[in-house]
Short mmCIF file of C-alpha atoms in Angstrom, two decimals:
data_model
loop_
_atom_site.label_atom_id
_atom_site.label_comp_id
_atom_site.label_asym_id
_atom_site.label_seq_id
_atom_site.Cartn_x
_atom_site.Cartn_y
_atom_site.Cartn_z
CA MET O 245 -12.20 -43.34 -2.53
CA ALA O 246 -12.41 -39.69 -3.62
CA ILE O 247 -14.31 -37.28 -1.35
CA THR O 248 -15.87 -33.96 -2.34
CA HIS O 249 -15.26 -31.29 0.29
CA PRO O 250 -16.64 -27.71 0.32
CA SER O 251 -13.19 -26.17 0.83
CA PHE O 252 -11.03 -28.54 -1.20
CA GLY O 253 -13.27 -29.82 -3.96
CA THR O 254 -12.66 -33.41 -4.98
CA LEU O 255 -9.84 -34.81 -2.87
CA ALA O 256 -7.56 -37.39 -4.45
CA GLU O 257 -7.53 -40.66 -2.56
CA ASP O 258 -3.94 -40.14 -1.44
CA ARG O 259 -4.22 -36.46 -0.43
CA ILE O 260 -3.88 -35.65 3.29
CA ILE O 261 -5.14 -32.32 4.67
CA ILE O 262 -2.68 -30.68 7.07
CA PHE O 263 -4.60 -28.91 9.83
CA ASP O 264 -2.36 -26.72 11.98
CA THR O 265 -3.45 -25.69 15.47
CA THR O 266 -0.27 -23.93 16.62
CA LEU O 267 -2.17 -20.66 17.07
CA ARG O 268 -4.95 -22.28 19.12
CA ASP O 269 -4.00 -25.48 20.94
CA GLY O 270 -0.31 -24.67 20.71
CA GLU O 271 -0.72 -21.28 22.38
CA GLN O 272 -2.33 -23.01 25.36
CA SER O 273 1.08 -24.42 26.31
CA PRO O 274 2.20 -23.24 29.76
CA GLY O 275 4.41 -20.19 29.31
CA PHE O 276 3.45 -19.67 25.66
CA SER O 277 1.51 -16.58 24.71
CA MET O 278 1.42 -14.43 21.57
CA ASN O 279 0.17 -10.94 20.91
CA ILE O 280 -1.78 -10.17 17.77
CA GLN O 281 1.25 -9.06 15.77
CA GLU O 282 3.09 -12.27 16.63
CA LYS O 283 0.05 -14.35 15.68
CA LEU O 284 -0.20 -12.60 12.33
CA ARG O 285 3.48 -13.20 11.64
CA MET O 286 3.13 -16.86 12.59
CA ALA O 287 -0.01 -17.18 10.45
CA GLU O 288 1.86 -15.86 7.41
CA ALA O 289 4.70 -18.33 8.03
CA LEU O 290 2.23 -21.22 8.30
CA ALA O 291 0.60 -20.18 5.04
CA GLU O 292 4.01 -20.06 3.35
CA LEU O 293 4.77 -23.49 4.78
CA GLY O 294 1.70 -24.81 2.99
CA VAL O 295 -0.73 -25.88 5.70
CA ASP O 296 -4.25 -26.48 4.40
CA VAL O 297 -6.24 -25.40 7.45
CA MET O 298 -5.12 -22.93 10.09
CA GLU O 299 -6.97 -23.00 13.41
CA ALA O 300 -6.47 -19.35 14.28
CA GLY O 301 -7.91 -19.38 17.79
CA PHE O 302 -10.88 -19.66 20.14
CA PRO O 303 -12.83 -16.46 19.42
CA ILE O 304 -15.06 -16.42 22.48
CA ALA O 305 -12.11 -16.88 24.87
CA SER O 306 -11.34 -13.14 24.99
CA PRO O 307 -11.60 -9.96 22.92
CA GLY O 308 -7.93 -10.44 21.98
CA ASP O 309 -8.58 -13.94 20.68
CA PHE O 310 -11.56 -12.74 18.66
CA GLU O 311 -9.57 -9.88 17.14
CA SER O 312 -6.61 -12.09 16.22
CA VAL O 313 -8.83 -14.67 14.49
CA GLN O 314 -10.65 -11.90 12.63
CA GLU O 315 -7.39 -10.24 11.50
CA ILE O 316 -5.97 -13.57 10.33
CA ALA O 317 -9.23 -14.25 8.47
CA LYS O 318 -8.71 -11.02 6.49
CA ARG O 319 -5.16 -12.00 5.57
CA PHE O 320 -5.47 -14.71 2.94
CA SER O 321 -7.01 -15.10 -0.51
CA LYS O 322 -8.73 -18.18 -1.91
CA ASP O 323 -5.28 -19.56 -2.66
CA GLY O 324 -4.40 -19.41 1.02
CA PRO O 325 -5.32 -21.74 3.87
CA VAL O 326 -8.78 -22.28 5.31
CA VAL O 327 -9.07 -20.14 8.46
CA CYS O 328 -10.78 -21.94 11.32
CA GLY O 329 -12.28 -20.76 14.60
CA LEU O 330 -12.97 -23.08 17.55
CA ALA O 331 -16.29 -23.14 19.41
CA ARG O 332 -18.06 -25.15 22.05
CA THR O 333 -21.67 -26.14 21.38
CA SER O 334 -23.31 -23.04 22.88
CA PRO O 335 -24.87 -20.59 20.38
CA ALA O 336 -22.71 -17.77 21.81
CA ASP O 337 -19.53 -19.69 21.03
CA ILE O 338 -20.62 -20.58 17.52
CA MET O 339 -21.79 -17.06 16.70
CA ALA O 340 -18.48 -15.62 17.96
CA ALA O 341 -16.55 -18.06 15.76
CA ALA O 342 -18.80 -17.33 12.78
CA GLU O 343 -18.30 -13.57 13.11
CA ALA O 344 -14.52 -13.91 13.61
CA VAL O 345 -13.94 -16.04 10.50
CA LYS O 346 -16.51 -14.20 8.39
CA PRO O 347 -13.91 -12.12 6.45
CA ALA O 348 -11.99 -15.23 5.37
CA ALA O 349 -11.98 -16.23 1.71
CA ARG O 350 -12.16 -19.85 2.93
CA LYS O 351 -13.53 -20.37 6.42
CA ARG O 352 -14.41 -23.13 8.87
CA ILE O 353 -16.17 -23.38 12.21
CA HIS O 354 -14.89 -26.15 14.49
CA SER O 355 -17.34 -27.22 17.18
CA PHE O 356 -16.65 -29.77 19.91
CA VAL O 357 -18.29 -31.44 22.88
CA SER O 358 -17.18 -34.13 25.32
CA THR O 359 -18.48 -37.63 24.61
CA SER O 360 -16.69 -39.94 27.06
CA PRO O 361 -18.64 -41.22 30.10
CA LEU O 362 -16.15 -39.53 32.45
CA HIS O 363 -16.34 -36.13 30.77
CA MET O 364 -20.12 -36.21 30.38
CA ARG O 365 -20.60 -37.11 34.04
CA VAL O 366 -17.97 -34.89 35.66
CA LYS O 367 -17.40 -32.00 33.24
CA LEU O 368 -20.75 -31.53 31.51
CA ARG O 369 -23.02 -33.19 34.09
CA MET O 370 -25.24 -34.25 31.24
CA GLU O 371 -26.88 -37.45 30.09
CA PRO O 372 -25.79 -38.97 26.76
CA GLU O 373 -29.07 -38.10 25.01
CA ALA O 374 -28.68 -34.43 25.92
CA VAL O 375 -25.13 -34.44 24.56
CA LEU O 376 -26.40 -36.02 21.36
CA ASP O 377 -28.92 -33.18 21.00
CA LEU O 378 -26.08 -30.66 21.43
CA VAL O 379 -24.13 -32.29 18.61
CA THR O 380 -27.06 -31.82 16.24
CA SER O 381 -27.98 -28.28 17.28
CA SER O 382 -24.42 -26.94 17.29
CA VAL O 383 -23.46 -28.35 13.90
CA ALA O 384 -26.74 -27.20 12.36
CA LEU O 385 -26.18 -23.65 13.66
CA ALA O 386 -22.59 -23.61 12.38
CA ARG O 387 -23.76 -24.77 8.95
CA GLN O 388 -25.95 -21.67 8.71
CA HIS O 389 -22.74 -19.60 8.57
CA THR O 390 -20.35 -21.74 6.53
CA ASP O 391 -20.41 -24.87 4.39
CA ASP O 392 -17.17 -26.08 6.02
CA VAL O 393 -17.94 -27.37 9.53
CA GLU O 394 -15.77 -29.63 11.63
CA TRP O 395 -17.13 -31.49 14.63
CA SER O 396 -14.96 -33.04 17.35
CA ALA O 397 -15.71 -35.64 20.01
CA GLU O 398 -13.64 -34.42 22.95
CA ASP O 399 -12.02 -37.37 24.72
CA GLY O 400 -13.16 -39.43 21.76
CA THR O 401 -10.68 -42.26 22.29
CA ARG O 402 -12.25 -43.00 25.71
CA THR O 403 -15.81 -42.82 24.40
CA GLU O 404 -18.01 -45.93 24.28
CA PRO O 405 -18.00 -47.21 20.67
CA ASP O 406 -21.77 -47.32 20.19
CA PHE O 407 -22.27 -43.81 21.53
CA LEU O 408 -19.39 -42.48 19.45
CA CYS O 409 -21.02 -43.91 16.33
CA ARG O 410 -24.32 -42.26 17.23
CA CYS O 411 -22.63 -38.88 17.78
CA VAL O 412 -20.71 -39.06 14.51
CA GLU O 413 -23.89 -40.03 12.64
CA ALA O 414 -25.74 -37.09 14.19
CA ALA O 415 -22.95 -34.68 13.26
CA ILE O 416 -22.92 -35.89 9.66
CA LYS O 417 -26.71 -35.63 9.36
CA ALA O 418 -26.58 -32.08 10.75
CA GLY O 419 -24.06 -31.07 8.07
CA ALA O 420 -20.53 -31.62 9.41
CA THR O 421 -18.02 -32.08 6.60
CA THR O 422 -15.06 -33.10 8.80
CA ILE O 423 -15.26 -35.48 11.77
CA ASN O 424 -12.43 -35.29 14.29
CA ILE O 425 -11.82 -37.95 16.95
CA PRO O 426 -9.25 -36.42 19.31
CA ASP O 427 -7.06 -38.37 21.69
CA THR O 428 -7.55 -35.45 24.07
CA VAL O 429 -5.55 -36.85 26.99
CA GLY O 430 -2.93 -38.80 25.04
CA TYR O 431 -4.27 -42.16 26.25
CA ALA O 432 -4.46 -44.11 22.99
CA VAL O 433 -1.97 -46.45 21.34
CA PRO O 434 -1.73 -46.95 17.54
CA GLU O 435 -3.96 -50.04 17.64
CA ASP O 436 -6.73 -47.88 19.15
CA MET O 437 -6.51 -45.47 16.23
CA ILE O 438 -6.91 -48.25 13.70
CA ARG O 439 -9.81 -49.81 15.63
CA ILE O 440 -11.74 -46.56 16.16
CA PHE O 441 -11.48 -45.14 12.65
CA THR O 442 -12.07 -48.48 10.96
CA MET O 443 -15.20 -48.94 13.09
CA LEU O 444 -16.55 -45.47 12.26
CA ARG O 445 -15.94 -45.83 8.54
CA GLU O 446 -17.66 -49.23 8.49
CA ARG O 447 -20.59 -48.58 10.83
CA VAL O 448 -21.67 -44.94 10.44
CA PRO O 449 -24.06 -44.03 7.59
CA GLY O 450 -22.60 -41.26 5.46
CA ALA O 451 -19.02 -41.86 6.63
CA ASP O 452 -17.88 -42.14 3.04
CA ARG O 453 -18.93 -38.52 2.37
CA VAL O 454 -16.86 -36.81 5.09
CA VAL O 455 -13.22 -36.30 5.96
CA PHE O 456 -12.09 -38.04 9.13
CA SER O 457 -9.47 -36.27 11.22
CA ALA O 458 -7.03 -37.25 13.99
CA HIS O 459 -5.90 -34.89 16.77
CA ASN O 460 -3.42 -36.64 19.05
CA HIS O 461 -1.80 -35.47 22.26
CA ASN O 462 1.64 -36.63 23.33
CA ASP O 463 1.23 -37.58 27.00
CA LEU O 464 2.66 -41.05 26.36
CA GLY O 465 4.98 -39.90 23.58
CA LEU O 466 2.76 -41.57 20.97
CA ALA O 467 1.14 -38.60 19.22
CA VAL O 468 3.05 -38.97 15.96
CA ALA O 469 2.79 -42.77 15.95
CA ASN O 470 -0.95 -42.53 16.59
CA THR O 471 -1.33 -39.99 13.79
CA LEU O 472 0.45 -42.22 11.30
CA ALA O 473 -1.71 -45.17 12.39
CA ALA O 474 -4.84 -43.06 11.88
CA ILE O 475 -3.77 -42.25 8.32
CA ARG O 476 -3.32 -45.94 7.62
CA ALA O 477 -6.87 -46.45 8.93
CA GLY O 478 -8.32 -44.00 6.41
CA VAL O 479 -8.01 -40.60 8.09
CA ARG O 480 -7.70 -37.81 5.51
CA GLN O 481 -6.85 -34.91 7.85
CA ILE O 482 -4.21 -34.73 10.58
CA GLU O 483 -4.10 -32.04 13.26
CA SER O 484 -0.71 -30.97 14.52
CA THR O 485 1.45 -28.08 15.73
CA ILE O 486 4.88 -26.70 14.90
CA ASN O 487 7.47 -28.09 17.32
CA GLY O 488 4.71 -30.24 18.83
CA ILE O 489 3.64 -27.48 21.24
CA GLY O 490 0.30 -27.68 23.03
CA GLU O 491 -1.47 -28.58 26.26
CA ARG O 492 0.59 -30.60 28.77
CA ALA O 493 3.07 -32.74 26.74
CA GLY O 494 1.92 -31.17 23.48
CA ASN O 495 0.42 -32.31 20.19
CA ALA O 496 1.61 -34.38 17.27
CA SER O 497 4.55 -32.51 15.78
CA LEU O 498 3.77 -31.26 12.27
CA GLU O 499 7.36 -31.54 11.11
CA GLU O 500 7.71 -35.10 12.37
CA VAL O 501 4.47 -36.30 10.77
CA VAL O 502 5.19 -34.61 7.44
CA MET O 503 8.77 -35.87 7.23
CA ALA O 504 7.69 -39.38 8.25
CA LEU O 505 5.21 -39.36 5.36
CA ARG O 506 7.86 -38.08 2.98
CA THR O 507 10.60 -40.45 4.13
CA ARG O 508 8.40 -43.56 4.42
CA HIS O 509 6.24 -43.02 1.37
CA ASP O 510 6.74 -46.71 0.69
CA ALA O 511 4.88 -47.61 3.90
CA ILE O 512 2.27 -44.81 3.85
CA PRO O 513 1.81 -43.70 0.21
CA VAL O 514 0.06 -40.36 0.73
CA LYS O 515 0.93 -36.77 -0.13
CA ASN O 516 0.36 -33.30 1.30
CA GLY O 517 1.01 -29.68 0.38
CA VAL O 518 3.73 -28.76 2.87
CA THR O 519 6.92 -27.22 1.51
CA THR O 520 9.32 -29.14 3.74
CA GLU O 521 12.27 -26.84 3.02
CA ARG O 522 10.47 -24.17 5.08
CA ILE O 523 10.08 -26.34 8.16
CA LEU O 524 13.19 -25.18 10.01
CA LYS O 525 12.47 -21.47 9.40
CA THR O 526 8.94 -21.89 10.73
CA SER O 527 10.19 -23.83 13.74
CA LYS O 528 12.76 -21.18 14.59
CA LEU O 529 10.23 -18.39 14.17
CA LEU O 530 7.88 -20.06 16.63
CA ALA O 531 10.73 -20.59 19.10
CA THR O 532 11.58 -16.90 18.84
CA ILE O 533 7.98 -15.75 19.30
CA THR O 534 7.28 -18.04 22.24
CA GLY O 535 10.72 -17.67 23.81
CA PHE O 536 10.98 -21.44 24.04
CA ASP O 537 13.66 -23.35 22.13
CA VAL O 538 13.24 -26.96 21.08
CA GLN O 539 15.50 -29.49 22.79
CA PRO O 540 18.77 -30.21 20.94
CA ASN O 541 17.81 -33.82 20.14
CA LYS O 542 14.34 -32.92 18.82
CA ALA O 543 13.64 -34.85 15.62
CA ILE O 544 13.90 -32.84 12.39
CA VAL O 545 14.46 -29.36 13.89
CA GLY O 546 16.75 -29.93 16.90
CA ARG O 547 20.30 -28.69 16.41
CA ASN O 548 21.61 -32.26 16.88
CA ALA O 549 19.13 -33.80 14.43
CA PHE O 550 21.79 -34.11 11.72
CA ALA O 551 24.91 -34.04 13.92
CA HIS O 552 27.29 -37.02 14.06
CA GLU O 553 29.87 -37.40 16.82
CA SER O 554 30.62 -41.12 16.78
CA GLY O 555 33.72 -41.89 14.72
CA ILE O 556 31.98 -44.81 13.04
CA HIS O 557 29.03 -42.59 12.10
CA GLN O 558 31.26 -39.78 10.86
CA ASP O 559 33.21 -42.18 8.69
CA GLY O 560 30.01 -43.54 7.15
CA VAL O 561 28.50 -40.11 6.51
CA LEU O 562 31.70 -38.88 4.85
CA LYS O 563 31.60 -41.85 2.49
CA ASP O 564 27.84 -41.69 1.84
CA ALA O 565 25.43 -39.53 3.89
CA SER O 566 22.64 -42.07 3.44
CA THR O 567 24.52 -44.53 5.69
CA TYR O 568 23.26 -42.65 8.75
CA GLU O 569 20.89 -40.00 7.39
CA ILE O 570 17.46 -41.10 6.21
CA MET O 571 16.69 -37.59 4.94
CA THR O 572 18.89 -34.71 3.88
CA PRO O 573 19.32 -31.67 6.15
CA GLU O 574 18.48 -29.45 3.16
CA SER O 575 15.08 -31.15 2.76
CA VAL O 576 13.86 -29.47 5.97
CA GLY O 577 15.76 -26.20 5.60
CA TRP O 578 19.13 -26.81 7.23
CA THR O 579 22.14 -25.38 5.44
CA THR O 580 25.83 -26.06 5.84
CA ASN O 581 26.70 -22.48 4.91
CA SER O 582 25.88 -20.37 7.96
CA LEU O 583 28.75 -17.86 7.75
CA VAL O 584 27.23 -14.56 6.67
CA LEU O 585 27.85 -10.88 6.25
CA GLY O 586 30.46 -8.64 7.81
CA LYS O 587 30.83 -5.10 9.03
CA HIS O 588 31.16 -3.85 5.44
CA SER O 589 27.89 -5.49 4.33
CA GLY O 590 25.22 -3.10 3.11
CA ARG O 591 21.54 -2.68 3.90
CA ALA O 592 20.39 -4.51 0.74
CA ALA O 593 22.48 -7.58 1.55
CA PHE O 594 21.20 -7.48 5.12
CA ARG O 595 17.58 -7.33 3.93
CA ASP O 596 18.18 -10.29 1.58
CA LYS O 597 19.67 -12.29 4.44
CA LEU O 598 16.66 -11.62 6.64
CA LYS O 599 14.37 -12.83 3.86
CA ALA O 600 16.49 -15.97 3.51
CA LEU O 601 16.17 -16.54 7.25
CA GLY O 602 12.36 -16.41 6.98
CA TYR O 603 11.62 -12.88 8.19
CA GLY O 604 9.70 -11.92 5.04
CA GLU O 605 8.95 -8.29 4.29
CA ILE O 606 10.19 -5.93 7.02
CA GLY O 607 9.17 -2.32 7.50
CA ASP O 608 11.80 0.37 7.01
CA ASN O 609 11.86 1.44 10.66
CA ALA O 610 12.28 -2.11 11.94
CA LEU O 611 14.89 -2.81 9.27
CA ASN O 612 16.86 0.30 10.23
CA ASP O 613 16.86 -0.64 13.91
CA ALA O 614 17.87 -4.22 13.13
CA PHE O 615 20.59 -3.07 10.72
CA ARG O 616 21.99 -0.72 13.35
CA ARG O 617 22.20 -3.57 15.84
CA PHE O 618 23.82 -5.76 13.20
CA LYS O 619 26.50 -3.15 12.54
CA ASP O 620 27.17 -2.84 16.27
CA LEU O 621 27.47 -6.61 16.53
CA ALA O 622 29.75 -6.84 13.49
CA ASP O 623 32.11 -4.34 15.13
CA ARG O 624 32.29 -6.51 18.26
CA LYS O 625 32.48 -10.00 16.67
CA LYS O 626 35.10 -11.41 14.34
CA VAL O 627 32.50 -13.31 12.32
CA VAL O 628 28.70 -13.07 12.22
CA TYR O 629 26.62 -16.21 11.68
CA ASP O 630 23.01 -16.78 10.64
CA GLU O 631 22.20 -17.61 14.25
CA ASP O 632 23.64 -14.26 15.34
CA VAL O 633 21.56 -12.34 12.81
CA ALA O 634 18.37 -14.17 13.80
CA ALA O 635 18.99 -13.59 17.50
CA LEU O 636 19.70 -9.89 17.23
CA VAL O 637 16.82 -8.94 14.93
CA ASP O 638 14.19 -10.73 17.02
CA ASP O 639 13.97 -7.80 19.42
CA GLU O 640 13.55 -5.29 16.59
CA VAL O 641 11.45 -7.22 14.06
CA VAL O 642 9.43 -9.94 15.77
CA ARG O 643 8.99 -7.92 18.98
CA GLY O 644 8.74 -4.51 17.39
CA ASN O 645 5.19 -3.97 18.69
CA ASP O 646 5.87 -4.78 22.35
CA ARG O 647 4.35 -2.38 24.87
CA VAL O 648 7.51 -2.32 26.99
CA LYS O 649 10.92 -1.73 25.37
CA LEU O 650 14.42 -1.54 26.78
CA VAL O 651 16.08 1.68 25.59
CA GLY O 652 19.04 2.07 27.92
CA LEU O 653 21.07 0.16 30.53
CA THR O 654 24.19 0.89 32.60
CA VAL O 655 25.50 -1.51 35.23
CA ALA O 656 28.29 -0.85 37.76
CA THR O 657 29.75 -3.95 39.39
CA GLY O 658 33.02 -5.49 40.47
CA LEU O 659 34.82 -7.34 43.23
CA GLY O 660 33.71 -6.01 46.61
CA VAL O 661 31.22 -3.61 45.03
CA ARG O 662 27.44 -3.78 45.47
CA PRO O 663 26.14 -3.99 41.87
CA MET O 664 23.94 -1.13 40.72
CA ALA O 665 21.86 -0.92 37.55
CA THR O 666 20.36 2.17 35.93
CA LEU O 667 18.03 1.66 33.00
CA ALA O 668 15.42 3.29 30.84
CA LEU O 669 12.24 1.65 29.56
CA GLU O 670 9.71 2.88 27.05
CA VAL O 671 6.21 1.87 28.16
CA ASP O 672 3.46 2.57 25.65
CA GLY O 673 5.68 5.33 24.25
CA GLU O 674 6.44 6.91 27.64
CA ARG O 675 9.99 6.85 29.06
CA ARG O 676 10.43 5.43 32.55
CA ASP O 677 13.70 5.25 34.47
CA GLY O 678 14.79 2.90 37.23
CA THR O 679 17.86 2.51 39.46
CA ALA O 680 18.42 -0.35 41.87
CA VAL O 681 21.06 -2.48 43.58
CA GLY O 682 21.10 -6.24 43.85
CA ASP O 683 22.99 -9.36 44.87
CA GLY O 684 24.55 -9.43 41.40
CA ALA O 685 24.49 -7.52 38.17
CA VAL O 686 21.51 -9.47 36.84
CA ASP O 687 19.58 -9.13 40.11
CA ALA O 688 20.23 -5.37 40.14
CA THR O 689 19.05 -5.10 36.52
CA PHE O 690 15.82 -6.98 37.22
CA ASN O 691 15.20 -4.85 40.33
CA ALA O 692 15.66 -1.71 38.22
CA ILE O 693 13.08 -3.00 35.72
CA ARG O 694 10.63 -3.56 38.57
CA GLN O 695 11.26 -0.03 39.83
CA ALA O 696 10.72 1.53 36.41
CA PHE O 697 7.63 -0.58 35.76
CA PRO O 698 6.22 -1.82 39.10
CA HIS O 699 4.87 -5.37 39.11
CA GLU O 700 4.86 -8.45 41.32
CA VAL O 701 6.04 -11.68 39.72
CA ALA O 702 8.06 -14.76 40.65
CA LEU O 703 11.23 -15.53 38.68
CA LYS O 704 10.99 -19.25 37.95
CA LEU O 705 13.86 -19.72 35.51
CA PHE O 706 17.01 -17.90 34.47
CA ALA O 707 19.16 -19.72 31.93
CA VAL O 708 22.08 -18.62 29.75
CA GLN O 709 23.50 -20.28 26.65
CA SER O 710 25.72 -19.09 23.81
CA VAL O 711 24.24 -18.58 20.36
CA THR O 712 27.48 -19.61 18.66
CA GLY O 713 30.98 -20.54 19.80
CA GLY O 714 33.82 -18.31 20.95
CA THR O 715 34.34 -15.78 23.72
CA ASP O 716 32.71 -13.10 21.56
CA ALA O 717 29.55 -15.15 21.10
CA GLN O 718 26.16 -13.66 21.83
CA ALA O 719 24.50 -14.91 24.99
CA ARG O 720 20.90 -16.08 24.67
CA VAL O 721 19.09 -15.74 27.98
CA THR O 722 15.77 -17.34 28.86
CA VAL O 723 13.64 -15.92 31.67
CA ARG O 724 10.46 -17.52 33.01
CA LEU O 725 8.05 -15.42 35.07
CA GLU O 726 4.97 -16.50 37.02
CA GLU O 727 2.00 -14.37 38.02
CA ASN O 728 -1.10 -15.90 39.62
CA GLY O 729 -0.27 -19.32 38.22
CA LYS O 730 0.34 -18.00 34.68
CA LEU O 731 3.77 -18.79 33.24
CA VAL O 732 5.53 -16.89 30.46
CA ASP O 733 8.96 -17.35 28.88
CA GLY O 734 11.06 -14.57 27.39
CA GLN O 735 14.32 -14.57 25.47
CA GLY O 736 16.98 -12.00 24.76
CA ALA O 737 20.34 -12.04 23.03
CA ASP O 738 23.41 -9.82 23.12
CA THR O 739 27.19 -10.15 23.36
CA ASP O 740 26.75 -8.61 26.83
CA THR O 741 25.05 -11.19 29.07
CA ILE O 742 23.54 -8.51 31.33
CA VAL O 743 21.94 -6.73 28.36
CA ALA O 744 20.67 -10.09 27.08
CA SER O 745 19.19 -10.77 30.52
CA ALA O 746 17.38 -7.44 30.51
CA ARG O 747 16.01 -8.08 27.03
CA ALA O 748 14.79 -11.53 28.10
CA TYR O 749 13.04 -10.15 31.19
CA VAL O 750 11.36 -7.38 29.19
CA HIS O 751 10.28 -9.92 26.56
CA ALA O 752 8.71 -12.10 29.27
CA LEU O 753 7.07 -9.03 30.79
CA ASN O 754 5.42 -8.19 27.47
CA LYS O 755 4.09 -11.72 27.21
CA LEU O 756 2.70 -11.40 30.72
CA LEU O 757 0.89 -8.21 29.76
CA ALA O 758 -0.61 -10.01 26.76
CA LYS O 759 -1.64 -12.93 28.96
CA ARG O 760 -3.34 -10.63 31.46
CA GLU O 761 -5.72 -9.62 28.67
CA ARG O 762 -6.70 -13.23 28.10
CA THR O 763 -9.69 -14.27 30.19
CA ALA O 764 -11.36 -17.61 30.67
CA PRO O 765 -14.28 -17.99 28.26
CA PRO O 766 -17.75 -17.60 29.75
CA GLU O 767 -18.80 -20.69 31.67
CA PHE O 768 -20.47 -23.24 29.43
CA GLN O 769 -24.15 -23.65 30.34
CA PRO O 770 -25.52 -26.61 28.39
CA ALA O 771 -29.08 -26.06 29.56
CA LEU O 772 -29.14 -22.72 27.73
CA SER O 773 -27.74 -24.14 24.51
CA ALA O 774 -29.74 -27.33 24.11
#
């Protein structure tokens, strides 16, 4: 049946709301961290993709989180996505979320509290009746600041059915317009989704007036399957992330859910507002920002997703692509024409290519730096591919606001020679130089970075892969650093592997600086918020 929602008006019976939490739950992935400029860029890409609700962050978590949510809230008109801020049930959390999303043309406060016996006993140390009171008070307070309020039952799939019904009823009575039952620990199977949501829709008074939502984690690899099952059970909103990033094993992958709904419309006849042709660009942008590529065999966006090596498969695809492809590569943004530009290409053509690759509007200074690097690359490579262009501009465009920048590097090495690296960094606009030796050229380079910008970290991963084929291919290096249990990944690309390694380390270092600014939110004190 049709539902009237404060942010979406009257929803058609077959319309599914796409709620994206890449900027909130996704950023909690180990090693993933974004500064405010990266979050804004990702927010714009998500809006262009067509998500309906964007969970921009957890405002009370840190001043940086609050600022990023507030800046994103200022970004979009009424035609853009709903901007959502997460909050626990304490008044301080809810007021922080309310203030952060206040500038948004369309805003939402998302409040949550644990409802499972295990979480209430161990995490909250509260009795069920006290938790029930928190549900009412928190939703009522949120409703004083926006008509669009979502309430979530943390660990909802392990909550006792009767108590879950009571909590949902209390949230609805207090004014919640969306009810989310998260599979917080990835414990559920599809049958659980159908049972839980069918029960709530049948038993809870007022259930026909609200939107039910599913937020599934992937600990058992069932997040997408559980999300599709929830839709079949009447859920009208699904919560997901680009590339499936998120806590532990991640969340339901937005691209997989959306393409499953598009491909199997016969089995699940619903629609959504995502422009699927933008999926790959958004996926690649996130990989660039986080410094974490998707695995090659990742559904939809992995580089092998539409590759065919078996002779039998190749023969079938050549005769009719539908023999082995259930969707077209173009439907998610893949293109067979990746050969681009040359050393004689001009600035206008380069700008157009960047727009085609999903980089949007680029400032003149960033464009000039990226174009200079492109020209240098074109002089060194016989042919330049889309992948090359994307890799080289990331340092200048996506990471243009980094606090630490690599501005110079010279390495002396050879057989029987102790490698030595001399480099220059720019740290908050100030030049710093470093010279060091090492066990190899890369080790010497990293030691020189540490000398120029002193810090103590553990190098957990150093990996090299080629962006394209050939001996003149750019190397893409991934570096993982650890400081006090916090992990960050950085990436860098260049035809010189040592330069790429330095770029990757500096990228990771910038992420570490951003992560240092993130603090744990104030301890939740339920007695003060009841």
